[in-house]
Amino acid sequence: MEITEEQYRRIEPVLPRQRGNVSLSNLTVLNAILYVAEQGSKWRGLPRRFGNWHTIYTRMNRWSKNGVLDAVFEKLQREQLVRIRVEAVSMDSTIVKVHPDGTGALKKTVPKRLANRVADGAPKFIWLPRMLERR
């Protein structure tokens, strides 16, 4: 999923104008972003042909905060250059309630004895092993 020069010219007005000493063109950065979106790879996993991954990530982050990325993807969809289907599933603890036993807490199996045995009272049960008679 890469955009050609001709396709780039159709969406170029949405992207910010490059100024100063810029090592990567907007087309290269946009193709790198589309590569990560398509492959689902990490930024560090970008092929070398796109350039430095950190430079691309920084520009993508800046575009995302300024709303440029939303406008670019909207323009790509309207021009029918790229078809993107975004699916997301989100769950957090306010939606799914967990039973107290499922939280991973240790179960209280042994009753705590007080230091003062008189205050603790009589034992709750008495274990008396019985010997079976042998013939």
PDB file of C-alpha atoms in Angstrom, residues 14-106:
ATOM      1  CA  VAL A  14      -3.905  18.662   2.994  1.00  0.00           C
ATOM      2  CA  LEU A  15      -0.294  18.137   4.124  1.00  0.00           C
ATOM      3  CA  PRO A  16       1.796  20.916   5.669  1.00  0.00           C
ATOM      4  CA  ARG A  17       4.382  22.608   3.444  1.00  0.00           C
ATOM      5  CA  GLN A  18       7.930  21.477   4.136  1.00  0.00           C
ATOM      6  CA  ARG A  19      10.338  24.187   5.217  1.00  0.00           C
ATOM      7  CA  GLY A  20      13.985  24.245   6.081  1.00  0.00           C
ATOM      8  CA  ASN A  21      16.462  21.414   5.832  1.00  0.00           C
ATOM      9  CA  VAL A  22      14.198  18.363   5.669  1.00  0.00           C
ATOM     10  CA  SER A  23      15.719  14.955   4.995  1.00  0.00           C
ATOM     11  CA  LEU A  24      12.482  13.068   4.205  1.00  0.00           C
ATOM     12  CA  SER A  25       9.696  14.155   1.880  1.00  0.00           C
ATOM     13  CA  ASN A  26       6.079  14.055   2.979  1.00  0.00           C
ATOM     14  CA  LEU A  27       5.461  11.332   0.396  1.00  0.00           C
ATOM     15  CA  THR A  28       8.097   9.078   1.957  1.00  0.00           C
ATOM     16  CA  VAL A  29       6.740   9.694   5.462  1.00  0.00           C
ATOM     17  CA  LEU A  30       3.171   9.022   4.320  1.00  0.00           C
ATOM     18  CA  ASN A  31       4.211   5.771   2.616  1.00  0.00           C
ATOM     19  CA  ALA A  32       6.028   4.722   5.790  1.00  0.00           C
ATOM     20  CA  ILE A  33       2.924   5.440   7.898  1.00  0.00           C
ATOM     21  CA  LEU A  34       0.806   3.409   5.489  1.00  0.00           C
ATOM     22  CA  TYR A  35       3.358   0.585   5.664  1.00  0.00           C
ATOM     23  CA  VAL A  36       3.126   0.449   9.461  1.00  0.00           C
ATOM     24  CA  ALA A  37      -0.689   0.612   9.302  1.00  0.00           C
ATOM     25  CA  GLU A  38      -0.864  -2.201   6.756  1.00  0.00           C
ATOM     26  CA  GLN A  39       1.767  -4.517   8.227  1.00  0.00           C
ATOM     27  CA  GLY A  40       1.012  -3.816  11.880  1.00  0.00           C
ATOM     28  CA  SER A  41       4.740  -3.640  12.550  1.00  0.00           C
ATOM     29  CA  LYS A  42       6.620  -1.623  15.112  1.00  0.00           C
ATOM     30  CA  TRP A  43       8.211   1.674  14.122  1.00  0.00           C
ATOM     31  CA  ARG A  44      11.651   0.172  14.627  1.00  0.00           C
ATOM     32  CA  GLY A  45      10.699  -2.515  12.124  1.00  0.00           C
ATOM     33  CA  LEU A  46      10.414  -0.085   9.200  1.00  0.00           C
ATOM     34  CA  PRO A  47      12.556  -1.019   6.189  1.00  0.00           C
ATOM     35  CA  ARG A  48      15.647   1.139   5.615  1.00  0.00           C
ATOM     36  CA  ARG A  49      14.260   2.455   2.314  1.00  0.00           C
ATOM     37  CA  PHE A  50      11.910   4.752   4.273  1.00  0.00           C
ATOM     38  CA  GLY A  51      14.706   6.335   6.289  1.00  0.00           C
ATOM     39  CA  ASN A  52      15.189   6.800  10.013  1.00  0.00           C
ATOM     40  CA  TRP A  53      12.219   5.348  11.900  1.00  0.00           C
ATOM     41  CA  HIS A  54      12.417   7.943  14.673  1.00  0.00           C
ATOM     42  CA  THR A  55      12.178  10.845  12.215  1.00  0.00           C
ATOM     43  CA  ILE A  56       9.085   9.284  10.654  1.00  0.00           C
ATOM     44  CA  TYR A  57       7.515   8.566  14.033  1.00  0.00           C
ATOM     45  CA  THR A  58       8.168  12.119  15.242  1.00  0.00           C
ATOM     46  CA  ARG A  59       6.549  13.649  12.169  1.00  0.00           C
ATOM     47  CA  MET A  60       3.597  11.258  12.365  1.00  0.00           C
ATOM     48  CA  ASN A  61       3.111  12.147  16.027  1.00  0.00           C
ATOM     49  CA  ARG A  62       3.187  15.872  15.218  1.00  0.00           C
ATOM     50  CA  TRP A  63       0.680  15.383  12.367  1.00  0.00           C
ATOM     51  CA  SER A  64      -1.582  13.361  14.635  1.00  0.00           C
ATOM     52  CA  LYS A  65      -1.627  16.052  17.345  1.00  0.00           C
ATOM     53  CA  ASN A  66      -2.311  18.825  14.809  1.00  0.00           C
ATOM     54  CA  GLY A  67      -5.140  16.948  13.071  1.00  0.00           C
ATOM     55  CA  VAL A  68      -3.201  16.627   9.803  1.00  0.00           C
ATOM     56  CA  LEU A  69      -3.248  12.827   9.887  1.00  0.00           C
ATOM     57  CA  ASP A  70      -7.045  12.733  10.201  1.00  0.00           C
ATOM     58  CA  ALA A  71      -7.376  15.073   7.231  1.00  0.00           C
ATOM     59  CA  VAL A  72      -4.918  12.989   5.178  1.00  0.00           C
ATOM     60  CA  PHE A  73      -6.767   9.726   5.815  1.00  0.00           C
ATOM     61  CA  GLU A  74     -10.099  11.406   5.076  1.00  0.00           C
ATOM     62  CA  LYS A  75      -8.728  12.753   1.778  1.00  0.00           C
ATOM     63  CA  LEU A  76      -7.269   9.330   0.916  1.00  0.00           C
ATOM     64  CA  GLN A  77     -10.681   7.759   1.475  1.00  0.00           C
ATOM     65  CA  ARG A  78     -12.561  10.441  -0.521  1.00  0.00           C
ATOM     66  CA  GLU A  79     -10.168  10.219  -3.454  1.00  0.00           C
ATOM     67  CA  GLN A  80     -10.471   6.401  -3.203  1.00  0.00           C
ATOM     68  CA  LEU A  81      -6.703   6.009  -3.189  1.00  0.00           C
ATOM     69  CA  VAL A  82      -6.609   3.771  -0.135  1.00  0.00           C
ATOM     70  CA  ARG A  83      -9.331   1.817   1.583  1.00  0.00           C
ATOM     71  CA  ILE A  84      -8.882   1.629   5.314  1.00  0.00           C
ATOM     72  CA  ARG A  85     -11.118  -0.198   7.731  1.00  0.00           C
ATOM     73  CA  VAL A  86     -10.464   0.588  11.364  1.00  0.00           C
ATOM     74  CA  GLU A  87     -11.690  -1.883  13.939  1.00  0.00           C
ATOM     75  CA  ALA A  88     -11.105  -1.488  17.620  1.00  0.00           C
ATOM     76  CA  VAL A  89     -12.268  -3.351  20.694  1.00  0.00           C
ATOM     77  CA  SER A  90     -11.804  -1.853  24.108  1.00  0.00           C
ATOM     78  CA  MET A  91     -12.449  -3.313  27.533  1.00  0.00           C
ATOM     79  CA  ASP A  92     -11.704  -1.912  30.926  1.00  0.00           C
ATOM     80  CA  SER A  93     -12.633  -2.731  34.485  1.00  0.00           C
ATOM     81  CA  THR A  94     -15.658  -0.427  34.535  1.00  0.00           C
ATOM     82  CA  ILE A  95     -17.359  -2.603  31.924  1.00  0.00           C
ATOM     83  CA  VAL A  96     -16.502  -6.122  33.045  1.00  0.00           C
ATOM     84  CA  LYS A  97     -17.070  -6.920  36.681  1.00  0.00           C
ATOM     85  CA  VAL A  98     -14.938  -9.679  38.179  1.00  0.00           C
ATOM     86  CA  HIS A  99     -16.018 -11.863  41.068  1.00  0.00           C
ATOM     87  CA  PRO A 100     -13.866 -11.221  44.172  1.00  0.00           C
ATOM     88  CA  ASP A 101     -12.496 -14.771  43.963  1.00  0.00           C
ATOM     89  CA  GLY A 102     -11.225 -14.045  40.440  1.00  0.00           C
ATOM     90  CA  THR A 103      -9.032 -11.111  41.409  1.00  0.00           C
ATOM     91  CA  GLY A 104      -6.082 -13.281  42.333  1.00  0.00           C
ATOM     92  CA  ALA A 105      -6.235 -12.549  46.065  1.00  0.00           C
ATOM     93  CA  LEU A 106      -5.208 -15.359  48.359  1.00  0.00           C
TER      94      LEU A 106
END
